[in-house]
XYZ file of C-alpha atoms in Angstrom:
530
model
C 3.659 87.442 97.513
C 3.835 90.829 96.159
C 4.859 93.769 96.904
C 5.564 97.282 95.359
C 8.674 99.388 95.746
C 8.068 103.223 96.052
C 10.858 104.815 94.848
C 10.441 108.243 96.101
C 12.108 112.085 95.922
C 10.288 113.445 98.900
C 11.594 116.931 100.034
C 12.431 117.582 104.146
C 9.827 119.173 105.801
C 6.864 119.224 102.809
C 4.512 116.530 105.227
C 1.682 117.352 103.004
C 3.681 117.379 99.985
C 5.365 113.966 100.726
C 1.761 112.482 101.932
C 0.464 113.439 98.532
C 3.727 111.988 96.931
C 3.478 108.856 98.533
C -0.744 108.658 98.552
C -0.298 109.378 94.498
C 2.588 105.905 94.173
C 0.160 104.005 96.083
C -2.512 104.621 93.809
C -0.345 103.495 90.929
C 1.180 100.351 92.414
C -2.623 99.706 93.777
C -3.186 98.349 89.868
C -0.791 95.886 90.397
C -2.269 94.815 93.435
C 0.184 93.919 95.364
C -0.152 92.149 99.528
C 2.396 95.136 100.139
C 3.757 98.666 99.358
C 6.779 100.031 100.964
C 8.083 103.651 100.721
C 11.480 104.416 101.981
C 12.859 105.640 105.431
C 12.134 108.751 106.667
C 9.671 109.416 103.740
C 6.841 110.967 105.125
C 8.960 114.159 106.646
C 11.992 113.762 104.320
C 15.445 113.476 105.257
C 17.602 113.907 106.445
C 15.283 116.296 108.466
C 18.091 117.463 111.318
C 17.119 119.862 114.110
C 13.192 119.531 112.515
C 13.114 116.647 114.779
C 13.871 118.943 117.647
C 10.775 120.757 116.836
C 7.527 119.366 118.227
C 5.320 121.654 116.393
C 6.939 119.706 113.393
C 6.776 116.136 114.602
C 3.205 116.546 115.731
C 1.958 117.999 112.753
C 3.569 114.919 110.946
C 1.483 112.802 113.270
C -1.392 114.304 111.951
C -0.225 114.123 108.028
C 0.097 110.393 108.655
C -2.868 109.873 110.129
C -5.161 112.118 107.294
C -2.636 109.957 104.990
C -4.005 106.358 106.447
C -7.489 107.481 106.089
C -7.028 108.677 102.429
C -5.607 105.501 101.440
C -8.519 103.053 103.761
C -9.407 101.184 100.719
C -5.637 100.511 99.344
C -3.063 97.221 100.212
C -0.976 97.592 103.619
C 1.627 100.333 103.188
C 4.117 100.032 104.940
C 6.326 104.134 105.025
C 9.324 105.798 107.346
C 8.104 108.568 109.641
C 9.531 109.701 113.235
C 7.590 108.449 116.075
C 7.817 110.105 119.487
C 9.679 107.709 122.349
C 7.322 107.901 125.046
C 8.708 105.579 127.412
C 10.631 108.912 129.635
C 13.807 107.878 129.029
C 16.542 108.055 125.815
C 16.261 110.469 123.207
C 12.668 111.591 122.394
C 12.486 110.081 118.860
C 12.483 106.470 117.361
C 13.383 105.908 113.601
C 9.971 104.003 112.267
C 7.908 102.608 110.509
C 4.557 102.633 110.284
C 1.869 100.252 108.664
C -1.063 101.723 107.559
C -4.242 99.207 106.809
C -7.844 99.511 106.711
C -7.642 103.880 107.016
C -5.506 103.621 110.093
C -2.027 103.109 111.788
C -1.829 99.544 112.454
C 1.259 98.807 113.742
C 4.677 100.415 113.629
C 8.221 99.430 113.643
C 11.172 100.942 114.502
C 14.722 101.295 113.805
C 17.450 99.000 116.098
C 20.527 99.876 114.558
C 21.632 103.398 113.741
C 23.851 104.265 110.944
C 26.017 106.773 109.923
C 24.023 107.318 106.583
C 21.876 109.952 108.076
C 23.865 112.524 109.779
C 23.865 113.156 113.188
C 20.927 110.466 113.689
C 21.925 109.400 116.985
C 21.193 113.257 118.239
C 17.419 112.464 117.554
C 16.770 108.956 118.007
C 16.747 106.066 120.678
C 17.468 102.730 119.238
C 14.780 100.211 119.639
C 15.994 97.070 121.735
C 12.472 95.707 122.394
C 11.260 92.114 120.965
C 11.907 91.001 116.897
C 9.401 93.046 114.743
C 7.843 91.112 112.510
C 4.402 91.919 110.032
C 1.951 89.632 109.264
C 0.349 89.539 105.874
C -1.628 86.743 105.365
C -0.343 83.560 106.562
C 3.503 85.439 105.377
C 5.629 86.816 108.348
C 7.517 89.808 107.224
C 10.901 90.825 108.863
C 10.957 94.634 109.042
C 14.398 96.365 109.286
C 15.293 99.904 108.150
C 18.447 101.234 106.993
C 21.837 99.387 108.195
C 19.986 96.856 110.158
C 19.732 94.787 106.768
C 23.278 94.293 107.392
C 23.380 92.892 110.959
C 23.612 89.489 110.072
C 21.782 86.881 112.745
C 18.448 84.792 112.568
C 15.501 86.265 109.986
C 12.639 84.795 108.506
C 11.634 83.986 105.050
C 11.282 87.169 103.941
C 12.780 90.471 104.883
C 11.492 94.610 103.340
C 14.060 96.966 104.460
C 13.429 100.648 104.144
C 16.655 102.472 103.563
C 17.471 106.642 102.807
C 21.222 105.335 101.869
C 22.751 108.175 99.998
C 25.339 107.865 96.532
C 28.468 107.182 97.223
C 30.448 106.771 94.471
C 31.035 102.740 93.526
C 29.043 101.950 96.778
C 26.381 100.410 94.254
C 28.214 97.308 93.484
C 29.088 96.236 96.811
C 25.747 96.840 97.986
C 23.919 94.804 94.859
C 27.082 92.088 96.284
C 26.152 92.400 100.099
C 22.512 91.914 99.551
C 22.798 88.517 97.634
C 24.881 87.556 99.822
C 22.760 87.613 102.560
C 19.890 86.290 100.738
C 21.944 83.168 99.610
C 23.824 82.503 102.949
C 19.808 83.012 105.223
C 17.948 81.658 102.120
C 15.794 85.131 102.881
C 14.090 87.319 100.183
C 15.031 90.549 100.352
C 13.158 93.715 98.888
C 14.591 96.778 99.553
C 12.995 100.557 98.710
C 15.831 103.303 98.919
C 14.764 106.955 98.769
C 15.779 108.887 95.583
C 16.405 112.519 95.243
C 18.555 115.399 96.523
C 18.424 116.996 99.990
C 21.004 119.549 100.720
C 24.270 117.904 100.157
C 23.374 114.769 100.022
C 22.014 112.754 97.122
C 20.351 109.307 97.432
C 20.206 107.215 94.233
C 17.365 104.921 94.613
C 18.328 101.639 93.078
C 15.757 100.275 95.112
C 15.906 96.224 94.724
C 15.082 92.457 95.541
C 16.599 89.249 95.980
C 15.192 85.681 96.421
C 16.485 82.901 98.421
C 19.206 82.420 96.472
C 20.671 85.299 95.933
C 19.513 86.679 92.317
C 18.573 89.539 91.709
C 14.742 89.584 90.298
C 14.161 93.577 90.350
C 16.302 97.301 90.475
C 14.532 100.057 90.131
C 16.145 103.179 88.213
C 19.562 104.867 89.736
C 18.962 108.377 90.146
C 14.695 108.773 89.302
C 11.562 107.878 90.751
C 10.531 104.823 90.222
C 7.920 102.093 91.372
C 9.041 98.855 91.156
C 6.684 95.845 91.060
C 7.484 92.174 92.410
C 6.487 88.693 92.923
C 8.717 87.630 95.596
C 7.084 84.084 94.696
C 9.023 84.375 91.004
C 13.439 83.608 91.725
C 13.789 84.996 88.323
C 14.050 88.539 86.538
C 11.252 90.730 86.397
C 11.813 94.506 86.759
C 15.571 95.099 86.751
C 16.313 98.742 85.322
C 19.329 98.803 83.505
C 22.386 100.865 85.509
C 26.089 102.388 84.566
C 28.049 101.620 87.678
C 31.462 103.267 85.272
C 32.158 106.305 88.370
C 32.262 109.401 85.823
C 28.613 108.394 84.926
C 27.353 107.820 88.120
C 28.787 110.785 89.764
C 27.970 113.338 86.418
C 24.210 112.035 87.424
C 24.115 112.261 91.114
C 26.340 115.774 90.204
C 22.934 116.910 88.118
C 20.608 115.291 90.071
C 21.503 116.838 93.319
C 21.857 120.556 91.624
C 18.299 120.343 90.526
C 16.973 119.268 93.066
C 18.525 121.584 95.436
C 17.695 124.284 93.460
C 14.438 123.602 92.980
C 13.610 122.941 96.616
C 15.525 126.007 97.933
C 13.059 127.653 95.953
C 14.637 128.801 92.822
C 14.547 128.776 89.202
C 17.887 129.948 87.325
C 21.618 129.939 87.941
C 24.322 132.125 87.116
C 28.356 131.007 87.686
C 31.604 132.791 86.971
C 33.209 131.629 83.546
C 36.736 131.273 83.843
C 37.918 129.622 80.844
C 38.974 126.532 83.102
C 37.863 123.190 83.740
C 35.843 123.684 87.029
C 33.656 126.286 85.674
C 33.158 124.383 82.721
C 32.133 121.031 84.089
C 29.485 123.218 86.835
C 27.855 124.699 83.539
C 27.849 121.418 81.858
C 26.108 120.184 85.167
C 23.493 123.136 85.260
C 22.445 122.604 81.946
C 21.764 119.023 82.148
C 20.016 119.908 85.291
C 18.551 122.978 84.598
C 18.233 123.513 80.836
C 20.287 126.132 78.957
C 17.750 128.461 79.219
C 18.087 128.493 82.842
C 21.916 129.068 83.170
C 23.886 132.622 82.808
C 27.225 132.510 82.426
C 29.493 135.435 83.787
C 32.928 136.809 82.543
C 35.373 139.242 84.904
C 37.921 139.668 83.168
C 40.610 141.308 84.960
C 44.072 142.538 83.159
C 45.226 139.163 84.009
C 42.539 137.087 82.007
C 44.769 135.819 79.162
C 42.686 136.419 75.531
C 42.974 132.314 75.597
C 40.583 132.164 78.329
C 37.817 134.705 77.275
C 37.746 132.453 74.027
C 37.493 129.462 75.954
C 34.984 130.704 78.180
C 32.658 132.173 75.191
C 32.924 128.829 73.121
C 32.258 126.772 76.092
C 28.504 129.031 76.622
C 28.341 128.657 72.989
C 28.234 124.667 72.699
C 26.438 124.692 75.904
C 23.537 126.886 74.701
C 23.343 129.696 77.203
C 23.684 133.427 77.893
C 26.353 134.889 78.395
C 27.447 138.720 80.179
C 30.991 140.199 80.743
C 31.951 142.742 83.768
C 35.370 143.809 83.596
C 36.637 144.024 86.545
C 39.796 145.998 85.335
C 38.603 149.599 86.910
C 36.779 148.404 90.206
C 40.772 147.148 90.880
C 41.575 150.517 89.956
C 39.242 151.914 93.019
C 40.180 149.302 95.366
C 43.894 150.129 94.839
C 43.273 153.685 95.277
C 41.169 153.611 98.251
C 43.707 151.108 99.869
C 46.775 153.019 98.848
C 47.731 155.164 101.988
C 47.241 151.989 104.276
C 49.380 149.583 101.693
C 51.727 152.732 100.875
C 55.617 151.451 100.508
C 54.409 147.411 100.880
C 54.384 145.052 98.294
C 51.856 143.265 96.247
C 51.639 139.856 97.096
C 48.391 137.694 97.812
C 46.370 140.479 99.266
C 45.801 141.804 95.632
C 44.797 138.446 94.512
C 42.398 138.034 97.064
C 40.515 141.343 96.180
C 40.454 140.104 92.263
C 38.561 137.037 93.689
C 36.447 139.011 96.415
C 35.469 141.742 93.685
C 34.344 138.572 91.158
C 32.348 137.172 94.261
C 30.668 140.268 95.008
C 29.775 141.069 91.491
C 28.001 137.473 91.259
C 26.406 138.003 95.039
C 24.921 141.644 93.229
C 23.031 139.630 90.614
C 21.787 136.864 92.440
C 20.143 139.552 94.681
C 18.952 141.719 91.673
C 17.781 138.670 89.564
C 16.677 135.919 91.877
C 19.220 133.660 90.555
C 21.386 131.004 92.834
C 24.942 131.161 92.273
C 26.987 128.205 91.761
C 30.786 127.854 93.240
C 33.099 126.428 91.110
C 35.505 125.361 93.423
C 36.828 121.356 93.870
C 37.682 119.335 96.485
C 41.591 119.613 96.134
C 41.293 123.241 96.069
C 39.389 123.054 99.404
C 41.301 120.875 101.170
C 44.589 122.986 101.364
C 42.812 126.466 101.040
C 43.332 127.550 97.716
C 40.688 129.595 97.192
C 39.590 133.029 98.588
C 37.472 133.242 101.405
C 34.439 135.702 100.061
C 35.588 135.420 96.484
C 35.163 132.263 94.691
C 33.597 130.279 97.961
C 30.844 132.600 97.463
C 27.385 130.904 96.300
C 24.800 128.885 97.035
C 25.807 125.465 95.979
C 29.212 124.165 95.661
C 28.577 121.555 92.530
C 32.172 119.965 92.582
C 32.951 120.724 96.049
C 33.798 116.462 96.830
C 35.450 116.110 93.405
C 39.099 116.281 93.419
C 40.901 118.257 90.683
C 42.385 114.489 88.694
C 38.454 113.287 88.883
C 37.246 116.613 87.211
C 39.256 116.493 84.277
C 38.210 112.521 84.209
C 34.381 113.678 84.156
C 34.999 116.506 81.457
C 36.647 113.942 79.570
C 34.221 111.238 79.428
C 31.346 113.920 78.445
C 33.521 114.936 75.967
C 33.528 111.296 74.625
C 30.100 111.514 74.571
C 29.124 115.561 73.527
C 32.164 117.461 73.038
C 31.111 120.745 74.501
C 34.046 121.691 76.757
C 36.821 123.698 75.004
C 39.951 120.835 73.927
C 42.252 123.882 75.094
C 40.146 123.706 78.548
C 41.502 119.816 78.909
C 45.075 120.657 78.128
C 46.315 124.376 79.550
C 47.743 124.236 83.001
C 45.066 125.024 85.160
C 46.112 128.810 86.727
C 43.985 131.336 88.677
C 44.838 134.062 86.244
C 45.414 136.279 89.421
C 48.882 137.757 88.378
C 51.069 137.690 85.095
C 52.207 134.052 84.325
C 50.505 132.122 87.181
C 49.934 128.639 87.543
C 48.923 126.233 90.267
C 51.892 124.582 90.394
C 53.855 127.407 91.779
C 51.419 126.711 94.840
C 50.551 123.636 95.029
C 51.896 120.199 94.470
C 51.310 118.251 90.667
C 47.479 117.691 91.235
C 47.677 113.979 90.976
C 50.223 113.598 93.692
C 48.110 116.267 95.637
C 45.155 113.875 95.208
C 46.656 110.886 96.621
C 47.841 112.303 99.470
C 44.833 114.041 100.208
C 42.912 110.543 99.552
C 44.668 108.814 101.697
C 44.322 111.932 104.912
C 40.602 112.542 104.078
C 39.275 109.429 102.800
C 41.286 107.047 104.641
C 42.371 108.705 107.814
C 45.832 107.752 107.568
C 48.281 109.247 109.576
C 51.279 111.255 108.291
C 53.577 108.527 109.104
C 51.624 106.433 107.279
C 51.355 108.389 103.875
C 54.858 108.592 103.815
C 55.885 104.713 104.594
C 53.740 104.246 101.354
C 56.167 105.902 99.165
C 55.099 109.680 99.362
C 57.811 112.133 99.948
C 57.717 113.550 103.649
C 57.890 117.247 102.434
C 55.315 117.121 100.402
C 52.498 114.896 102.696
C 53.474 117.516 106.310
C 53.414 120.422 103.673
C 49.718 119.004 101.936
C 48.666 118.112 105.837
C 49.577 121.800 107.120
C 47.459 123.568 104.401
C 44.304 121.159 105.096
C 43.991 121.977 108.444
C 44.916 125.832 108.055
C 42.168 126.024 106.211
C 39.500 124.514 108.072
C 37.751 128.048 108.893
C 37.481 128.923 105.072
C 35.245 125.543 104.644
C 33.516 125.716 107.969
C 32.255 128.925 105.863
C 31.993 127.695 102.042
C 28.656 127.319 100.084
C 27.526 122.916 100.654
C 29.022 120.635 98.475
C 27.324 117.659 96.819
C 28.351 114.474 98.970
C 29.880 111.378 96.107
C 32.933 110.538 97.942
C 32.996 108.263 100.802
C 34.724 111.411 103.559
C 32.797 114.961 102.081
C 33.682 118.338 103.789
C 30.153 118.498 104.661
C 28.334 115.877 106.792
C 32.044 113.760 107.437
C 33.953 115.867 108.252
C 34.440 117.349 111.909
C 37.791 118.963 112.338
C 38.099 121.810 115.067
C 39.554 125.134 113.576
C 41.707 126.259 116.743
C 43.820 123.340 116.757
C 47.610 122.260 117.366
C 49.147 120.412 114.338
C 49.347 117.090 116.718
C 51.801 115.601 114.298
C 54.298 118.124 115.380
């Protein structure tokens, strides 16, 4: 038997767009005519599509799309493609997770998701779970298990031969464990397995393809490119290799492409064309430019200094030869005199108090606003610059360098972006060797550094690692060796600032716990640990 893997980058909400997409894959994998061609979950209105589904204006016109998209493709093989199908049985939530089969110019059959998952966010808001009889598709004299997303995982009886249509996002070094799981299965049911996994990036998630297949005994016989379309074309009949892309599993390469991946893509689909980002001189802003010009090309990235009277002559340098190995345009706006106005305008209220952070914060919201001011002159998104660590305890200005469209490195702690800068390095030295080995400092006052603030970064990553990623409690942070001040003190500035991220620019999801779609933390709170 064969069948064809459509590896897709659909966008959320573009039902024509996607029909054409998919229509336009099933043309090509037609050649290699296969009994079977699968798209992935969720394909036809892209995903994850959120309140859309709430819409029925949208999920009726998607109806439609699919059935026009049946018709165009009457004289292709069974396809086999994700789409939301209304629940019209009156009771549950008005939505199943499906699939539909389209043969001979029409919907066929359709199948529909048992299991929800936690890899599309907020799914069970939308849809009912299915707990009606085995689904099974018949091609030929071949029965066909048909599961989508996690339900590939659930273990239990399954026939010879199981497609599962899956919109799993990246996670970085999920890949391995997944390639692991899957044979696992295969060998331990003696099932074949072909998977199709959507590809692309939809607001702050990225999904990395990968799509694959498995025969009875557990080998992998096809992968289809990490991070890129792909089709993918396999004789299930064949326990040997066929089509296996080759991959980089090493976590500074796969997140540096789901990192550029999921900036062009959200870019593009928001609607734009260029970027612009604050230059600093530092290591965040230099790793976001690295990642809009891999995305974007050079000639689609401005780079921005604002000086202040704090900028050390160091940095400016830095900044300038970074833009310079990187290819694009730079402008400077001192900020030195708009200071001067804010200080004077402020002076009667402030008159006899000190300066403290209140000073710093206007340096950072005058930097913001200047960016804000030519994204709305030019057209051009800006990118934040902030990291993960920096948003987990709040050191950043609310208004000043939150301020953008896109938050690149917003789910990469501060020890991981000087890991990524150093493995580009390795292989194009563009970022500044000064960049890799200054302490990393706001520049907001004479002398500053982060470590007046904030704990040694990689301590402050572990501890934050363990709180975030793992959920551990306090108690349990410090039994592992972590001194008690420091864990309550790291603890006490991640949930103080909880209303600066509930209003921070998204951040690309590569981390198993993201600020964005894992993260659900009221803002009004009592510390409980208290």
């Amino acid at each position: 038997m064969k069948i064809s893997l459509l590896q897709v980058n659909t966008v959320v909400g573009d039902l024509t767009g996607n029909a054409d997409r998919i229509a336009a894959g099933v043309r090509e994998a037609s050649r290699y005519r296969p009994d079977l061609i699968v798209a992935p979950e969720l394909s036809l209105i892209g995903c994850p599509p959120h309140d859309l589904l709430l819409q029925t204006g949208f999920v009726k016109k998607s109806l439609a799309v699919l059935e026009d998209l049946a018709a165009d493709l009457s004289g292709a093989p069974p396809v086999l493609l994700g789409f939301a199908e209304p629940n019209l049985s009156g009771t549950g939530r008005p939505l199943f997770n499906a699939a539909a089969l389209l043969r001979d110019g029409e919907v066929r059959e359709t199948f529909r998701k048992t299991r929800l998952s936690r890899n599309i966010p907020d799914e069970e808001r939308y849809f009912e779970p299915w707990t009606g009889t085995p689904q099974v598709l018949r091609i030929g004299r071949r029965a066909i298990g048909v599961s989508i997303g996690d339900e590939i995982w659930r273990g239990g009886p399954m026939p010879e031969v199981i497609v599962n249509l899956s919109a799993s996002p990246f996670v970085a070094g999920a890949q391995s464990l997944r390639e692991e799981s899957l044979s696992r299965i295969a060998k331990s049911h003696r099932v074949v397995i072909a998977r199709v996994n959507l590809v692309g990036g939809n607001d702050d998630l990225v999904f990395d393809g990968r799509s694959s297949a498995f025969s009875a005994d557990g080998t992998m016989v096809a992968r289809g490119a990490a991070f890129a379309e792909d089709l993918v074309n396999v004789d299930l009949a064949l326990p040997s290799l066929q089509a296996v892309a080759p991959d980089d599993v090493e976590p500074e390469s796969e997140i540096w492409r789901a990192l550029v991946l999921g900036t062009r893509d959200y870019v593009h689909k928001c609607g734009f064309t260029s970027v612009h980002l604050g230059l600093s001189g530092g290591i965040d802003s230099s790793l976001v430019a690295a990642i809009a010009v891999e995305a974007l090309g050079p000639e689609n990235v401005l780079g921005v200094l604002l000086p202040s009277p704090y900028t050390s002559a160091e940095s400016i340098e830095d900044a300038r030869e970074l833009a310079e190995n990187l290819g694009i345009r730079v402008e400077c706006v001192p900020i030195s005199q708009i200071m001067k106005a804010f200080d004077g305008a402020l002076s009667d209220l402030f008159a006899g108090m000190r300066r403290d952070a209140t000073e710093e914060n206007l340096q950072a919201r005058i930097r913001g606003t200047v960016l804000m001011a030519l994204s709305n002159k030019f057209g051009s998104m800006l990118l934040s610059t902030g990291n993960k660590s920096e948003a987990a305890v709040g050191y950043c200005t609310l208004y000043g360098d939150t301020a953008g469209g896109l938050s690149v490195i917003g789910d990469l702690p501060k020890c991981m972006v000087y890991r990524i800068c150093r493995w580009l390095n390795r292989k194009h030295p563009v970022i500044p060797e000064r960049v890799l080995e200054k302490p990393p400092s706001a520049e907001l006052r004479p002398g500053q550094t982060d470590l007046e603030t904030l704990p040694p970064y990689d301590l402050l990553d572990a501890i934050l690692y363990r709180y975030v990623d793992c959920s551990e409690s306090p108690e349990e942070i410090i039994a592992a060796g972590y001194p008690a001040e420091n864990v309550y003190r790291v603890i006490q500035m991640v949930h103080s600032a909880e209303f600066k991220r509930r209003q921070a620019a998204p951040g690309l999801k590569v981390s198993g716990r993201s600020f964005g779609v894992d993260w659900h933390m009221p803002i009004a709170a009592k510390p409980w640990w208290r």
